[in-house]
Short mmCIF file of C-alpha atoms in Angstrom, two decimals:
data_model
loop_
_atom_site.label_atom_id
_atom_site.label_comp_id
_atom_site.label_asym_id
_atom_site.label_seq_id
_atom_site.Cartn_x
_atom_site.Cartn_y
_atom_site.Cartn_z
CA MET J 1 0.00 0.00 0.00
CA THR J 2 1.26 3.45 -0.91
CA THR J 3 0.94 6.12 1.76
CA ILE J 4 1.00 9.70 0.49
CA THR J 5 0.97 12.97 2.43
CA VAL J 6 0.20 16.30 0.76
CA LEU J 7 0.94 19.74 2.27
CA ALA J 8 -1.72 22.00 0.79
CA GLY J 9 -3.10 25.48 0.72
CA GLY J 10 -6.37 26.30 -0.98
CA ILE J 11 -7.40 26.09 -4.63
CA GLY J 12 -4.20 24.82 -6.26
CA GLY J 13 -3.54 22.24 -3.57
CA ALA J 14 -7.18 21.13 -3.54
CA ARG J 15 -7.39 20.66 -7.30
CA PHE J 16 -4.07 18.83 -7.45
CA THR J 17 -5.16 16.48 -4.65
CA ARG J 18 -8.45 15.78 -6.42
CA GLY J 19 -6.50 14.76 -9.51
CA LEU J 20 -4.19 12.65 -7.36
CA LEU J 21 -7.12 10.79 -5.81
CA LYS J 22 -8.68 10.14 -9.22
CA HIS J 23 -5.36 8.86 -10.57
CA LEU J 24 -4.87 6.58 -7.57
CA ALA J 25 -8.43 5.26 -7.84
CA GLU J 26 -7.55 3.97 -11.32
CA THR J 27 -4.00 2.77 -10.64
CA GLU J 28 -3.51 2.13 -6.90
CA PRO J 29 -6.92 1.86 -5.23
CA GLU J 30 -5.37 0.73 -1.94
CA ALA J 31 -3.27 3.89 -1.60
CA THR J 32 -4.09 6.28 1.24
CA VAL J 33 -3.75 10.06 1.20
CA THR J 34 -3.47 12.50 4.09
CA VAL J 35 -3.69 16.23 3.42
CA ILE J 36 -2.09 18.61 5.92
CA VAL J 37 -3.82 21.93 5.34
CA ASN J 38 -2.68 25.49 5.98
CA THR J 39 -4.68 27.22 8.73
CA GLY J 40 -2.80 30.51 8.64
CA ASP J 41 -5.69 32.08 6.72
CA ASP J 42 -8.14 31.21 9.53
CA MET J 43 -9.91 33.97 11.42
CA TRP J 44 -12.88 34.90 13.58
CA LEU J 45 -15.49 36.91 11.68
CA ASP J 46 -18.98 37.77 12.95
CA GLY J 47 -18.51 35.30 15.79
CA LEU J 48 -17.64 32.43 13.46
CA ARG J 49 -14.37 30.58 12.92
CA ILE J 50 -13.58 30.74 9.22
CA CYS J 51 -11.05 28.24 7.79
CA PRO J 52 -10.72 29.11 4.09
CA ASP J 53 -8.18 26.49 3.04
CA LEU J 54 -9.65 23.62 5.04
CA ASP J 55 -13.06 24.33 3.55
CA THR J 56 -11.75 24.69 0.00
CA VAL J 57 -9.98 21.33 0.23
CA MET J 58 -12.98 19.67 1.87
CA TYR J 59 -15.51 21.02 -0.63
CA THR J 60 -13.27 20.29 -3.64
CA LEU J 61 -12.57 16.70 -2.67
CA GLY J 62 -16.15 16.15 -1.52
CA GLY J 63 -17.81 17.46 -4.67
CA GLY J 64 -19.28 20.60 -3.13
CA ILE J 65 -17.05 23.36 -4.50
CA ASN J 66 -18.00 26.27 -6.71
CA GLU J 67 -15.84 25.26 -9.66
CA GLU J 68 -15.97 28.66 -11.35
CA GLN J 69 -14.52 30.64 -8.46
CA GLY J 70 -12.60 27.78 -6.82
CA TRP J 71 -13.92 28.45 -3.30
CA GLY J 72 -17.27 28.40 -1.54
CA ARG J 73 -20.36 26.49 -2.55
CA PRO J 74 -22.15 26.55 -5.92
CA GLU J 75 -25.53 28.26 -6.41
CA GLU J 76 -25.04 30.37 -3.31
CA SER J 77 -27.06 33.31 -2.08
CA ARG J 78 -25.68 36.16 0.02
CA ARG J 79 -28.80 37.11 1.96
CA ALA J 80 -27.34 36.44 5.40
CA SER J 81 -24.15 38.40 4.63
CA ALA J 82 -26.28 41.28 3.35
CA GLU J 83 -28.23 41.31 6.61
CA ILE J 84 -25.01 41.29 8.65
CA ALA J 85 -23.76 44.24 6.59
CA ALA J 86 -27.06 46.06 7.20
CA TYR J 87 -26.20 45.96 10.90
CA GLY J 88 -22.86 47.56 10.13
CA ARG J 89 -20.92 44.43 10.95
CA GLY J 90 -18.68 42.08 8.99
CA TRP J 91 -16.42 42.91 6.07
CA SER J 92 -18.24 44.10 2.96
CA TRP J 93 -15.39 42.76 0.83
CA PHE J 94 -15.50 39.28 2.43
CA THR J 95 -19.03 37.98 1.98
CA LEU J 96 -19.91 34.42 2.89
CA GLY J 97 -22.61 32.49 1.10
CA ASP J 98 -25.54 31.13 3.06
CA LEU J 99 -24.61 27.47 2.48
CA ASP J 100 -20.99 28.16 3.39
CA LEU J 101 -22.13 29.89 6.58
CA ALA J 102 -23.65 26.62 7.74
CA THR J 103 -20.18 25.04 7.77
CA HIS J 104 -18.76 27.93 9.81
CA ILE J 105 -21.67 27.81 12.27
CA VAL J 106 -21.24 24.09 12.88
CA ARG J 107 -17.47 24.40 13.24
CA SER J 108 -17.75 27.33 15.64
CA ASP J 109 -20.31 25.49 17.75
CA LEU J 110 -18.02 22.47 17.98
CA LEU J 111 -15.03 24.61 18.95
CA ARG J 112 -17.01 26.49 21.62
CA ASN J 113 -18.13 23.19 23.08
CA GLY J 114 -14.60 21.92 23.53
CA SER J 115 -13.69 20.21 20.25
CA THR J 116 -10.27 20.82 18.78
CA LEU J 117 -9.97 22.03 15.20
CA SER J 118 -8.85 18.52 14.23
CA GLU J 119 -11.97 17.03 15.80
CA ALA J 120 -14.20 19.64 14.19
CA THR J 121 -12.60 18.97 10.81
CA GLU J 122 -13.13 15.24 11.17
CA PHE J 123 -16.79 15.85 12.05
CA LEU J 124 -17.35 18.09 9.01
CA CYS J 125 -15.66 15.58 6.72
CA ARG J 126 -18.15 12.89 7.73
CA ARG J 127 -20.64 14.68 5.54
CA TRP J 128 -18.36 15.40 2.60
CA GLN J 129 -16.41 12.13 2.49
CA PRO J 130 -13.39 13.71 0.77
CA GLY J 131 -11.60 10.40 0.14
CA ALA J 132 -8.53 11.57 2.06
CA ARG J 133 -7.79 12.34 5.69
CA LEU J 134 -7.76 16.10 6.24
CA LEU J 135 -5.61 17.46 9.07
CA PRO J 136 -5.16 21.10 10.05
CA MET J 137 -1.49 21.95 10.39
CA SER J 138 -2.12 22.85 14.05
CA ASP J 139 -4.99 22.93 16.52
CA ILE J 140 -3.43 26.07 17.99
CA PRO J 141 -4.68 29.20 16.19
CA VAL J 142 -2.01 30.65 13.89
CA GLU J 143 -3.04 33.62 11.76
CA THR J 144 -0.94 35.12 8.99
CA HIS J 145 -0.79 38.91 8.96
CA ALA J 146 0.80 41.31 6.48
CA ARG J 147 2.75 44.36 7.65
CA LEU J 148 1.83 47.29 5.42
CA ALA J 149 4.56 49.33 3.77
CA MET J 150 2.24 52.31 3.26
CA ASP J 151 -1.03 53.78 4.45
CA ALA J 152 -4.20 52.16 3.13
CA ASP J 153 -7.65 53.51 4.04
CA GLU J 154 -7.92 53.39 7.84
CA HIS J 155 -4.63 51.48 8.18
CA ARG J 156 -1.25 53.10 8.72
CA ALA J 157 2.15 52.09 7.36
CA GLY J 158 3.77 49.49 9.63
CA GLU J 159 0.43 48.14 10.84
CA LEU J 160 -0.32 44.43 10.74
CA ILE J 161 -3.55 43.41 9.03
CA HIS J 162 -4.96 39.92 8.58
CA PHE J 163 -3.68 38.23 5.44
CA GLU J 164 -7.22 37.78 4.12
CA GLU J 165 -7.76 41.54 4.23
CA TRP J 166 -4.49 42.13 2.37
CA TRP J 167 -5.34 39.37 -0.12
CA VAL J 168 -9.07 39.88 -0.71
CA ARG J 169 -9.73 43.54 0.08
CA TYR J 170 -6.52 44.93 -1.38
CA ARG J 171 -5.78 42.13 -3.87
CA ALA J 172 -2.18 42.18 -2.62
CA GLY J 173 -1.87 45.61 -4.24
CA VAL J 174 -0.66 47.39 -1.12
CA PRO J 175 3.04 46.63 -0.61
CA ALA J 176 3.88 44.57 2.47
CA THR J 177 7.23 44.46 4.22
CA GLU J 178 6.76 41.06 5.84
CA PHE J 179 4.32 38.33 6.79
CA VAL J 180 3.91 37.52 10.46
CA GLN J 181 2.32 34.30 11.72
CA VAL J 182 0.62 35.48 14.90
CA GLY J 183 0.52 32.67 17.47
CA LEU J 184 3.24 30.63 15.78
CA GLU J 185 5.51 30.65 18.83
CA SER J 186 3.04 28.55 20.83
CA ALA J 187 1.86 26.34 17.97
CA VAL J 188 2.51 22.61 17.72
CA PRO J 189 1.59 20.24 14.91
CA ALA J 190 -1.94 18.88 15.16
CA PRO J 191 -2.27 15.23 16.23
CA GLY J 192 -1.28 12.96 13.38
CA VAL J 193 0.60 15.58 11.37
CA VAL J 194 4.16 14.56 12.19
CA ASP J 195 3.24 10.89 11.99
CA ALA J 196 1.69 11.43 8.55
CA ILE J 197 4.99 12.88 7.34
CA MET J 198 7.26 10.37 9.05
CA THR J 199 5.34 7.26 7.94
CA ALA J 200 4.59 8.36 4.38
CA ASP J 201 6.12 6.74 1.33
CA LEU J 202 5.78 10.02 -0.57
CA VAL J 203 5.29 13.62 0.48
CA ILE J 204 4.06 16.11 -2.11
CA LEU J 205 4.14 19.90 -2.04
CA PRO J 206 1.45 20.76 -4.62
CA PRO J 207 1.21 24.05 -6.55
CA SER J 208 0.10 26.03 -3.52
CA ASN J 209 1.42 29.44 -2.48
CA PRO J 210 5.01 28.74 -1.32
CA VAL J 211 5.05 31.70 1.08
CA VAL J 212 1.73 31.86 2.94
CA SER J 213 0.34 28.35 2.35
CA VAL J 214 3.06 25.70 2.25
CA GLY J 215 5.47 28.15 3.87
CA THR J 216 3.15 28.65 6.83
CA ILE J 217 2.74 24.89 7.30
CA LEU J 218 6.52 24.46 7.28
CA ALA J 219 6.86 27.26 9.85
CA VAL J 220 4.94 25.32 12.52
CA PRO J 221 7.62 24.06 14.92
CA GLY J 222 8.41 20.42 14.22
CA ILE J 223 6.95 20.12 10.72
CA ARG J 224 9.99 21.21 8.72
CA ASP J 225 12.23 18.99 10.85
CA ALA J 226 9.89 16.03 10.25
CA LEU J 227 9.99 16.66 6.51
CA ARG J 228 13.77 16.82 6.52
CA SER J 229 14.14 13.58 8.47
CA SER J 230 11.36 11.50 6.92
CA ALA J 231 12.32 8.47 4.89
CA ALA J 232 9.72 9.51 2.32
CA ALA J 233 10.66 11.03 -0.99
CA VAL J 234 9.62 14.70 -1.03
CA VAL J 235 8.65 16.27 -4.34
CA GLY J 236 7.06 19.58 -5.21
CA VAL J 237 5.12 21.07 -8.11
CA SER J 238 5.95 24.63 -9.13
CA PRO J 239 3.14 27.16 -8.70
CA ILE J 240 5.00 29.43 -11.13
CA ILE J 241 4.87 28.95 -14.91
CA ALA J 242 6.90 31.11 -17.28
CA GLY J 243 7.51 33.75 -14.62
CA ALA J 244 3.90 34.14 -13.54
CA ALA J 245 1.81 32.71 -10.73
CA VAL J 246 -0.58 30.00 -11.85
CA ARG J 247 -3.33 31.53 -9.73
CA GLY J 248 -3.73 34.42 -7.35
CA MET J 249 -1.07 36.93 -6.37
CA ALA J 250 1.74 34.64 -5.26
CA ASP J 251 4.15 36.95 -7.07
CA ALA J 252 3.38 39.70 -4.55
CA CYS J 253 4.08 37.29 -1.69
CA LEU J 254 7.36 36.18 -3.24
CA HIS J 255 8.40 39.79 -3.82
CA THR J 256 7.76 40.55 -0.14
CA ILE J 257 10.23 37.88 0.99
CA GLY J 258 12.77 38.70 -1.72
CA VAL J 259 12.28 35.65 -3.98
CA GLU J 260 11.95 36.03 -7.74
CA THR J 261 8.76 34.84 -9.41
CA THR J 262 10.32 31.94 -11.28
CA ALA J 263 10.06 28.18 -10.99
CA GLU J 264 13.82 28.05 -10.40
CA ALA J 265 13.79 30.61 -7.59
CA VAL J 266 10.89 28.93 -5.79
CA GLY J 267 12.58 25.53 -6.04
CA LEU J 268 15.78 27.00 -4.63
CA HIS J 269 13.75 28.76 -1.92
CA TYR J 270 12.44 25.37 -0.76
CA GLY J 271 15.96 23.97 -1.13
CA SER J 272 17.40 20.51 -1.42
CA ARG J 273 17.03 18.16 1.54
CA ALA J 274 20.65 17.22 1.09
CA ALA J 275 21.54 20.86 1.82
CA GLY J 276 19.09 21.47 4.66
CA GLY J 277 16.02 22.25 2.54
CA VAL J 278 12.88 20.20 2.03
CA LEU J 279 12.91 18.93 -1.58
CA ASP J 280 14.22 15.85 -3.31
CA GLY J 281 12.44 16.55 -6.57
CA TRP J 282 10.75 19.51 -8.29
CA LEU J 283 8.42 19.60 -11.29
CA VAL J 284 8.59 22.67 -13.50
CA ASP J 285 6.61 23.46 -16.62
CA GLU J 286 7.99 22.73 -20.06
CA THR J 287 8.39 26.48 -20.62
CA ASP J 288 10.79 26.56 -17.66
CA ALA J 289 13.06 23.72 -18.81
CA GLY J 290 15.95 26.16 -18.84
CA ALA J 291 15.90 26.11 -15.03
CA LEU J 292 16.84 22.42 -14.82
CA PRO J 293 20.64 22.78 -14.78
CA ALA J 294 20.63 25.30 -11.89
CA LEU J 295 18.20 23.18 -9.90
CA ALA J 296 20.28 20.05 -10.50
CA ALA J 297 23.41 21.91 -9.40
CA ALA J 298 21.60 22.74 -6.14
CA GLY J 299 20.84 19.05 -5.56
CA ILE J 300 17.17 19.13 -6.60
CA HIS J 301 16.24 16.50 -9.20
CA SER J 302 13.94 18.41 -11.52
CA VAL J 303 11.89 17.51 -14.58
CA ALA J 304 9.96 19.69 -17.02
CA VAL J 305 6.42 18.51 -17.76
CA PRO J 306 3.09 20.20 -18.60
CA LEU J 307 1.88 21.80 -15.35
CA TRP J 308 -1.39 23.46 -16.35
CA MET J 309 -4.30 21.75 -14.58
CA ARG J 310 -6.86 22.50 -17.30
CA ASP J 311 -9.23 19.62 -16.61
CA ALA J 312 -9.47 16.25 -14.87
CA ALA J 313 -7.23 14.51 -17.42
CA THR J 314 -4.36 17.03 -17.26
CA THR J 315 -4.54 17.16 -13.46
CA MET J 316 -4.42 13.38 -13.20
CA ARG J 317 -1.44 13.35 -15.55
CA LEU J 318 0.35 15.92 -13.39
CA ALA J 319 -0.32 13.83 -10.27
CA ALA J 320 1.05 10.76 -12.08
CA ASP J 321 4.18 12.71 -13.03
CA ALA J 322 4.69 13.76 -9.40
CA LEU J 323 4.47 10.14 -8.27
CA ALA J 324 6.83 9.03 -11.03
CA LEU J 325 9.35 11.73 -10.09
CA ALA J 326 9.28 10.56 -6.47
CA ARG J 327 9.84 6.98 -7.58
CA GLY J 328 12.64 7.84 -9.97
CA THR J 329 10.79 6.70 -13.08
CA LEU J 330 10.20 10.11 -14.73
CA SER J 331 12.76 10.98 -17.37
CA VAL J 332 14.39 14.40 -17.60
CA VAL J 333 13.29 16.40 -20.64
#
């Protein structure tokens, strides 16, 4: 039996994992998959605990995602959010659909009654049956904030604002000087997280944001060390194609931490496990084949393959390539 662990953020990680599960269902039906999900985007809003990445992964794998926007539920209404706004509460730029609100209400009720986030996630997944075990990176709240480099509306330069405000309200258009994971110093991996890494045959870093998704997971004390010491092969899929982010504003995040928006630079940012990093292998797009020599020189076995996840077939092929790279059966282009 093949045991696979995926470290995922939201849309990119969710869609890759869905393709992985479909590929395994056809080729290795006994394989098991655990997804360790970023919770740095989590927040309290209108009395509810919102977990954007956990919900995106859960809905995507469980068949309940809004495919067009990549998050939330399909055929949503916004009546409840409109009523909250009428009371002068909430964030007008962060509206939650009525069906999605039900998930947040149930989760918040569970948390207030003593459940951990892991337990609440397991409860929610009983409905969605995602086909993989979903684990939050930590049961301890960790929230990513952006430190503003300039004034923006009511915020002053140097102020920390929640990452979701920087990402959704400002579309990452206000320069940030750094990202701060508030609560990280007291965080520990959620139950099962380290074990899922240490006992895996393969660990995959999908095309999620390398700074505030996968990077936040790796920042939880103990997770990076587990990844470095695991006997599993660790491979990643570049979220950058031809110098541009596949989705979202990952380029703004990379710029903030001083990393170029290239497949090569992101691979080198993760680093080779042999040199203290986290990667054994790295998939880049065919348009970025020129990066292979530099990556190889840094000790990262890299291969150029089609990376665009255009549909189920191309996503399944990408997942198959990631598995083949980890097993040493994917040829260098």
